[in-house]
């Protein structure tokens, strides 16, 4: 019988909590220490994480030297998908707040996603994605956010700013003309769609399966910046 085996614990900076990496049979699972919120992610179900990068990267891949930003490394599947769909001239910056998550992806966990951190087109920075995007106005053709459980922060209350009107305005400033903002969420949120519109994005909600073509579906907002 399969059981959860704790492999490591990683402190969440400025939070007081921690993330736990478990081995579960042939898979890996990340949970919040103490069990609040259940599983954050696992290596068996990552269809929506793949789609988070596939959809926007296909839209910008033909641009000269496309450069994209991913907020949240997770288990590396969004990064791997971005690299697959950008082409040889693309570049991906990944902002990950928790140092332990980066180390997990450089270890055995990375094998599940094809070790995308070894790709020379990928750069990972141990930083809050909000600081990275604020530091680079017009620096990206696409921004992909997979932080917490979506617009409602779960592991880090400060992440709520990222999904506020101010945070979305900052995303717009960090995007190049006709840039794409893609946001992952465990569920739909009508008020968030309204905020995207107010921040100058033309947005649509896309429903994608977490695994295969049945079962749990997640929401991805694909929002195009209206102005330069």
mmCIF file of C-alpha atoms in Angstrom:
data_model
loop_
_atom_site.group_PDB
_atom_site.id
_atom_site.type_symbol
_atom_site.label_atom_id
_atom_site.label_comp_id
_atom_site.label_asym_id
_atom_site.label_seq_id
_atom_site.Cartn_x
_atom_site.Cartn_y
_atom_site.Cartn_z
ATOM 1 C CA UNK A 1 0.000 0.000 0.000
ATOM 2 C CA UNK A 2 1.274 3.448 -0.914
ATOM 3 C CA UNK A 3 1.884 5.911 1.891
ATOM 4 C CA UNK A 4 3.125 9.468 2.198
ATOM 5 C CA UNK A 5 6.830 9.657 3.066
ATOM 6 C CA UNK A 6 8.087 13.076 4.163
ATOM 7 C CA UNK A 7 11.285 13.938 2.291
ATOM 8 C CA UNK A 8 11.909 17.548 3.242
ATOM 9 C CA UNK A 9 10.413 20.723 4.710
ATOM 10 C CA UNK A 10 11.007 24.224 3.331
ATOM 11 C CA UNK A 11 10.278 27.409 5.257
ATOM 12 C CA UNK A 12 8.148 30.034 3.501
ATOM 13 C CA UNK A 13 9.947 33.397 3.942
ATOM 14 C CA UNK A 14 8.130 36.067 5.999
ATOM 15 C CA UNK A 15 5.229 33.688 6.545
ATOM 16 C CA UNK A 16 5.931 31.500 9.565
ATOM 17 C CA UNK A 17 4.719 28.430 7.698
ATOM 18 C CA UNK A 18 6.427 25.785 5.626
ATOM 19 C CA UNK A 19 5.951 23.541 2.613
ATOM 20 C CA UNK A 20 6.466 19.799 2.852
ATOM 21 C CA UNK A 21 7.651 17.518 0.047
ATOM 22 C CA UNK A 22 6.326 13.969 0.193
ATOM 23 C CA UNK A 23 7.020 10.866 -1.840
ATOM 24 C CA UNK A 24 3.847 8.903 -2.595
ATOM 25 C CA UNK A 25 4.627 5.769 -4.545
ATOM 26 C CA UNK A 26 6.111 6.889 -7.849
ATOM 27 C CA UNK A 27 4.859 10.453 -7.382
ATOM 28 C CA UNK A 28 5.780 13.531 -5.361
ATOM 29 C CA UNK A 29 3.330 15.722 -3.464
ATOM 30 C CA UNK A 30 3.724 19.195 -1.929
ATOM 31 C CA UNK A 31 1.548 20.161 1.024
ATOM 32 C CA UNK A 32 1.426 23.021 3.480
ATOM 33 C CA UNK A 33 2.857 21.951 6.820
ATOM 34 C CA UNK A 34 0.025 21.084 9.164
ATOM 35 C CA UNK A 35 -2.276 19.944 6.383
ATOM 36 C CA UNK A 36 -4.175 23.227 5.832
ATOM 37 C CA UNK A 37 -5.529 23.208 2.283
ATOM 38 C CA UNK A 38 -4.586 19.595 1.499
ATOM 39 C CA UNK A 39 -2.312 18.981 -1.478
ATOM 40 C CA UNK A 40 -0.976 22.068 -3.195
ATOM 41 C CA UNK A 41 0.321 20.071 -6.164
ATOM 42 C CA UNK A 42 1.497 16.656 -7.234
ATOM 43 C CA UNK A 43 3.443 15.165 -10.132
ATOM 44 C CA UNK A 44 0.538 13.029 -11.352
ATOM 45 C CA UNK A 45 -1.879 15.861 -12.167
ATOM 46 C CA UNK A 46 -0.319 18.803 -13.988
ATOM 47 C CA UNK A 47 -2.447 19.306 -17.091
ATOM 48 C CA UNK A 48 -3.547 22.787 -16.065
ATOM 49 C CA UNK A 49 0.032 23.778 -15.164
ATOM 50 C CA UNK A 50 1.093 22.716 -18.671
ATOM 51 C CA UNK A 51 -1.738 24.727 -20.217
ATOM 52 C CA UNK A 52 -0.852 27.822 -18.184
ATOM 53 C CA UNK A 53 2.313 28.143 -20.271
ATOM 54 C CA UNK A 54 1.212 26.515 -23.516
ATOM 55 C CA UNK A 55 -1.612 28.952 -24.260
ATOM 56 C CA UNK A 56 0.261 32.268 -23.818
ATOM 57 C CA UNK A 57 3.597 31.004 -25.147
ATOM 58 C CA UNK A 58 2.010 29.883 -28.410
ATOM 59 C CA UNK A 59 0.639 33.417 -28.766
ATOM 60 C CA UNK A 60 4.054 35.092 -28.369
ATOM 61 C CA UNK A 61 6.457 32.453 -29.755
ATOM 62 C CA UNK A 62 6.695 34.101 -33.185
ATOM 63 C CA UNK A 63 7.819 37.419 -31.725
ATOM 64 C CA UNK A 64 11.537 38.323 -31.912
ATOM 65 C CA UNK A 65 13.339 36.787 -28.925
ATOM 66 C CA UNK A 66 10.232 36.303 -26.759
ATOM 67 C CA UNK A 67 10.827 36.650 -23.037
ATOM 68 C CA UNK A 68 8.358 35.456 -20.424
ATOM 69 C CA UNK A 69 8.051 35.463 -16.642
ATOM 70 C CA UNK A 70 6.636 32.669 -14.502
ATOM 71 C CA UNK A 71 5.554 33.407 -10.953
ATOM 72 C CA UNK A 72 5.979 30.211 -8.955
ATOM 73 C CA UNK A 73 8.252 27.312 -9.922
ATOM 74 C CA UNK A 74 6.055 24.650 -8.344
ATOM 75 C CA UNK A 75 7.056 21.253 -9.673
ATOM 76 C CA UNK A 76 8.557 22.649 -12.871
ATOM 77 C CA UNK A 77 5.791 21.642 -15.278
ATOM 78 C CA UNK A 78 4.838 25.198 -16.269
ATOM 79 C CA UNK A 79 8.489 26.021 -16.943
ATOM 80 C CA UNK A 80 8.927 22.851 -19.000
ATOM 81 C CA UNK A 81 5.820 23.685 -21.033
ATOM 82 C CA UNK A 82 6.999 27.246 -21.659
ATOM 83 C CA UNK A 83 10.340 26.002 -22.961
ATOM 84 C CA UNK A 84 8.601 23.518 -25.280
ATOM 85 C CA UNK A 85 6.408 26.181 -26.859
ATOM 86 C CA UNK A 86 8.712 29.221 -27.074
ATOM 87 C CA UNK A 87 11.344 27.989 -29.491
ATOM 88 C CA UNK A 88 15.121 28.260 -29.444
ATOM 89 C CA UNK A 89 15.175 32.076 -29.232
ATOM 90 C CA UNK A 90 12.901 32.270 -26.190
ATOM 91 C CA UNK A 91 13.890 33.005 -22.611
ATOM 92 C CA UNK A 92 12.047 32.180 -19.398
ATOM 93 C CA UNK A 93 12.545 33.851 -16.026
ATOM 94 C CA UNK A 94 11.053 32.011 -13.048
ATOM 95 C CA UNK A 95 10.535 33.814 -9.743
ATOM 96 C CA UNK A 96 10.272 31.432 -6.782
ATOM 97 C CA UNK A 97 10.010 32.742 -3.231
ATOM 98 C CA UNK A 98 10.831 29.513 -1.371
ATOM 99 C CA UNK A 99 14.499 28.430 -1.707
ATOM 100 C CA UNK A 100 13.638 24.827 -0.852
ATOM 101 C CA UNK A 101 11.327 24.537 -3.853
ATOM 102 C CA UNK A 102 14.210 25.482 -6.143
ATOM 103 C CA UNK A 103 16.428 22.846 -4.556
ATOM 104 C CA UNK A 104 13.700 20.189 -4.857
ATOM 105 C CA UNK A 105 13.468 20.907 -8.587
ATOM 106 C CA UNK A 106 17.230 20.544 -8.932
ATOM 107 C CA UNK A 107 17.025 17.153 -7.259
ATOM 108 C CA UNK A 108 14.919 14.038 -7.921
ATOM 109 C CA UNK A 109 11.717 16.090 -8.301
ATOM 110 C CA UNK A 110 13.147 17.690 -11.431
ATOM 111 C CA UNK A 111 13.220 14.374 -13.268
ATOM 112 C CA UNK A 112 9.407 14.315 -13.323
ATOM 113 C CA UNK A 113 9.251 17.479 -15.444
ATOM 114 C CA UNK A 114 12.330 16.723 -17.563
ATOM 115 C CA UNK A 115 14.780 18.865 -15.555
ATOM 116 C CA UNK A 116 13.828 22.181 -17.182
ATOM 117 C CA UNK A 117 16.147 24.155 -14.879
ATOM 118 C CA UNK A 118 19.056 22.665 -16.811
ATOM 119 C CA UNK A 119 17.882 24.364 -20.010
ATOM 120 C CA UNK A 120 20.113 27.393 -20.821
ATOM 121 C CA UNK A 121 16.998 29.385 -21.787
ATOM 122 C CA UNK A 122 15.719 29.172 -18.200
ATOM 123 C CA UNK A 123 16.700 31.474 -15.347
ATOM 124 C CA UNK A 124 15.367 30.979 -11.822
ATOM 125 C CA UNK A 125 15.552 33.767 -9.256
ATOM 126 C CA UNK A 126 14.836 33.335 -5.553
ATOM 127 C CA UNK A 127 12.561 36.354 -5.287
ATOM 128 C CA UNK A 128 8.951 37.423 -4.943
ATOM 129 C CA UNK A 129 7.480 37.620 -8.451
ATOM 130 C CA UNK A 130 5.917 40.977 -7.576
ATOM 131 C CA UNK A 131 9.382 42.486 -7.100
ATOM 132 C CA UNK A 132 10.670 40.976 -10.340
ATOM 133 C CA UNK A 133 7.872 42.339 -12.503
ATOM 134 C CA UNK A 134 7.991 45.755 -10.823
ATOM 135 C CA UNK A 135 11.731 45.950 -11.553
ATOM 136 C CA UNK A 136 11.326 45.357 -15.297
ATOM 137 C CA UNK A 137 8.823 47.657 -17.016
ATOM 138 C CA UNK A 138 8.005 46.396 -20.523
ATOM 139 C CA UNK A 139 10.350 43.480 -19.897
ATOM 140 C CA UNK A 140 8.129 40.548 -20.851
ATOM 141 C CA UNK A 141 5.957 39.312 -23.683
ATOM 142 C CA UNK A 142 3.976 37.128 -21.288
ATOM 143 C CA UNK A 143 3.565 36.693 -17.546
ATOM 144 C CA UNK A 144 2.244 33.450 -16.058
ATOM 145 C CA UNK A 145 1.132 33.439 -12.442
ATOM 146 C CA UNK A 146 0.698 30.222 -10.476
ATOM 147 C CA UNK A 147 0.976 31.619 -6.981
ATOM 148 C CA UNK A 148 -0.978 30.053 -4.118
ATOM 149 C CA UNK A 149 -4.417 28.751 -5.098
ATOM 150 C CA UNK A 150 -5.193 31.654 -7.407
ATOM 151 C CA UNK A 151 -6.641 35.107 -6.671
ATOM 152 C CA UNK A 152 -7.293 34.092 -3.065
ATOM 153 C CA UNK A 153 -3.893 33.660 -1.376
ATOM 154 C CA UNK A 154 -3.394 30.474 0.609
ATOM 155 C CA UNK A 155 0.246 30.240 1.700
ATOM 156 C CA UNK A 156 1.160 33.931 1.686
ATOM 157 C CA UNK A 157 -1.289 36.747 2.456
ATOM 158 C CA UNK A 158 1.013 39.214 0.730
ATOM 159 C CA UNK A 159 0.273 37.411 -2.539
ATOM 160 C CA UNK A 160 -3.192 38.945 -2.434
ATOM 161 C CA UNK A 161 -1.599 42.207 -3.647
ATOM 162 C CA UNK A 162 -0.562 40.490 -6.857
ATOM 163 C CA UNK A 163 -4.204 39.856 -7.737
ATOM 164 C CA UNK A 164 -5.434 43.286 -6.620
ATOM 165 C CA UNK A 165 -6.022 46.135 -9.055
ATOM 166 C CA UNK A 166 -2.627 47.614 -8.126
ATOM 167 C CA UNK A 167 -0.943 44.274 -8.743
ATOM 168 C CA UNK A 168 -2.640 43.825 -12.102
ATOM 169 C CA UNK A 169 -1.653 47.343 -13.111
ATOM 170 C CA UNK A 170 1.945 46.408 -12.242
ATOM 171 C CA UNK A 171 1.631 43.330 -14.461
ATOM 172 C CA UNK A 172 0.401 45.525 -17.304
ATOM 173 C CA UNK A 173 3.401 47.824 -16.858
ATOM 174 C CA UNK A 174 5.775 44.854 -16.996
ATOM 175 C CA UNK A 175 4.303 43.600 -20.276
ATOM 176 C CA UNK A 176 5.337 44.668 -23.737
ATOM 177 C CA UNK A 177 2.693 45.809 -26.272
ATOM 178 C CA UNK A 178 -0.003 43.141 -26.715
ATOM 179 C CA UNK A 179 1.545 41.195 -23.885
ATOM 180 C CA UNK A 180 -0.302 38.258 -22.358
ATOM 181 C CA UNK A 181 -1.074 37.724 -18.674
ATOM 182 C CA UNK A 182 -2.072 34.153 -17.762
ATOM 183 C CA UNK A 183 -3.345 33.399 -14.251
ATOM 184 C CA UNK A 184 -3.996 29.934 -12.798
ATOM 185 C CA UNK A 185 -6.730 29.376 -10.254
ATOM 186 C CA UNK A 186 -8.315 26.374 -8.570
ATOM 187 C CA UNK A 187 -11.721 27.934 -9.211
ATOM 188 C CA UNK A 188 -13.516 30.708 -11.098
ATOM 189 C CA UNK A 189 -13.789 34.221 -9.669
ATOM 190 C CA UNK A 190 -16.096 36.765 -11.363
ATOM 191 C CA UNK A 191 -14.699 39.686 -9.357
ATOM 192 C CA UNK A 192 -11.196 38.881 -10.600
ATOM 193 C CA UNK A 193 -12.380 38.934 -14.204
ATOM 194 C CA UNK A 194 -13.784 42.428 -13.556
ATOM 195 C CA UNK A 195 -10.465 43.588 -12.083
ATOM 196 C CA UNK A 196 -8.597 42.358 -15.144
ATOM 197 C CA UNK A 197 -10.868 44.419 -17.359
ATOM 198 C CA UNK A 198 -10.412 47.488 -15.168
ATOM 199 C CA UNK A 199 -6.618 47.084 -15.350
ATOM 200 C CA UNK A 200 -6.726 47.302 -19.135
ATOM 201 C CA UNK A 201 -6.819 43.644 -20.134
ATOM 202 C CA UNK A 202 -9.122 41.852 -22.534
ATOM 203 C CA UNK A 203 -9.604 38.588 -20.676
ATOM 204 C CA UNK A 204 -11.219 35.218 -21.177
ATOM 205 C CA UNK A 205 -11.596 32.311 -18.766
ATOM 206 C CA UNK A 206 -10.394 28.937 -19.994
ATOM 207 C CA UNK A 207 -11.360 25.727 -18.189
ATOM 208 C CA UNK A 208 -8.721 22.980 -18.294
ATOM 209 C CA UNK A 209 -8.544 19.534 -16.762
ATOM 210 C CA UNK A 210 -6.034 18.877 -14.027
ATOM 211 C CA UNK A 211 -5.295 15.458 -15.532
ATOM 212 C CA UNK A 212 -6.342 13.954 -18.856
ATOM 213 C CA UNK A 213 -9.810 14.850 -20.100
ATOM 214 C CA UNK A 214 -12.010 14.210 -17.085
ATOM 215 C CA UNK A 215 -12.342 14.989 -13.399
ATOM 216 C CA UNK A 216 -11.290 18.233 -11.722
ATOM 217 C CA UNK A 217 -11.083 21.327 -13.903
ATOM 218 C CA UNK A 218 -9.137 24.478 -13.089
ATOM 219 C CA UNK A 219 -9.499 28.031 -14.388
ATOM 220 C CA UNK A 220 -6.906 29.947 -16.386
ATOM 221 C CA UNK A 221 -7.443 33.587 -17.265
ATOM 222 C CA UNK A 222 -5.810 34.557 -20.575
ATOM 223 C CA UNK A 223 -5.657 38.342 -20.625
ATOM 224 C CA UNK A 224 -4.201 40.435 -23.446
ATOM 225 C CA UNK A 225 -2.927 43.898 -22.689
ATOM 226 C CA UNK A 226 -5.050 46.381 -24.609
ATOM 227 C CA UNK A 227 -2.524 49.210 -24.906
ATOM 228 C CA UNK A 228 1.254 49.574 -25.177
#
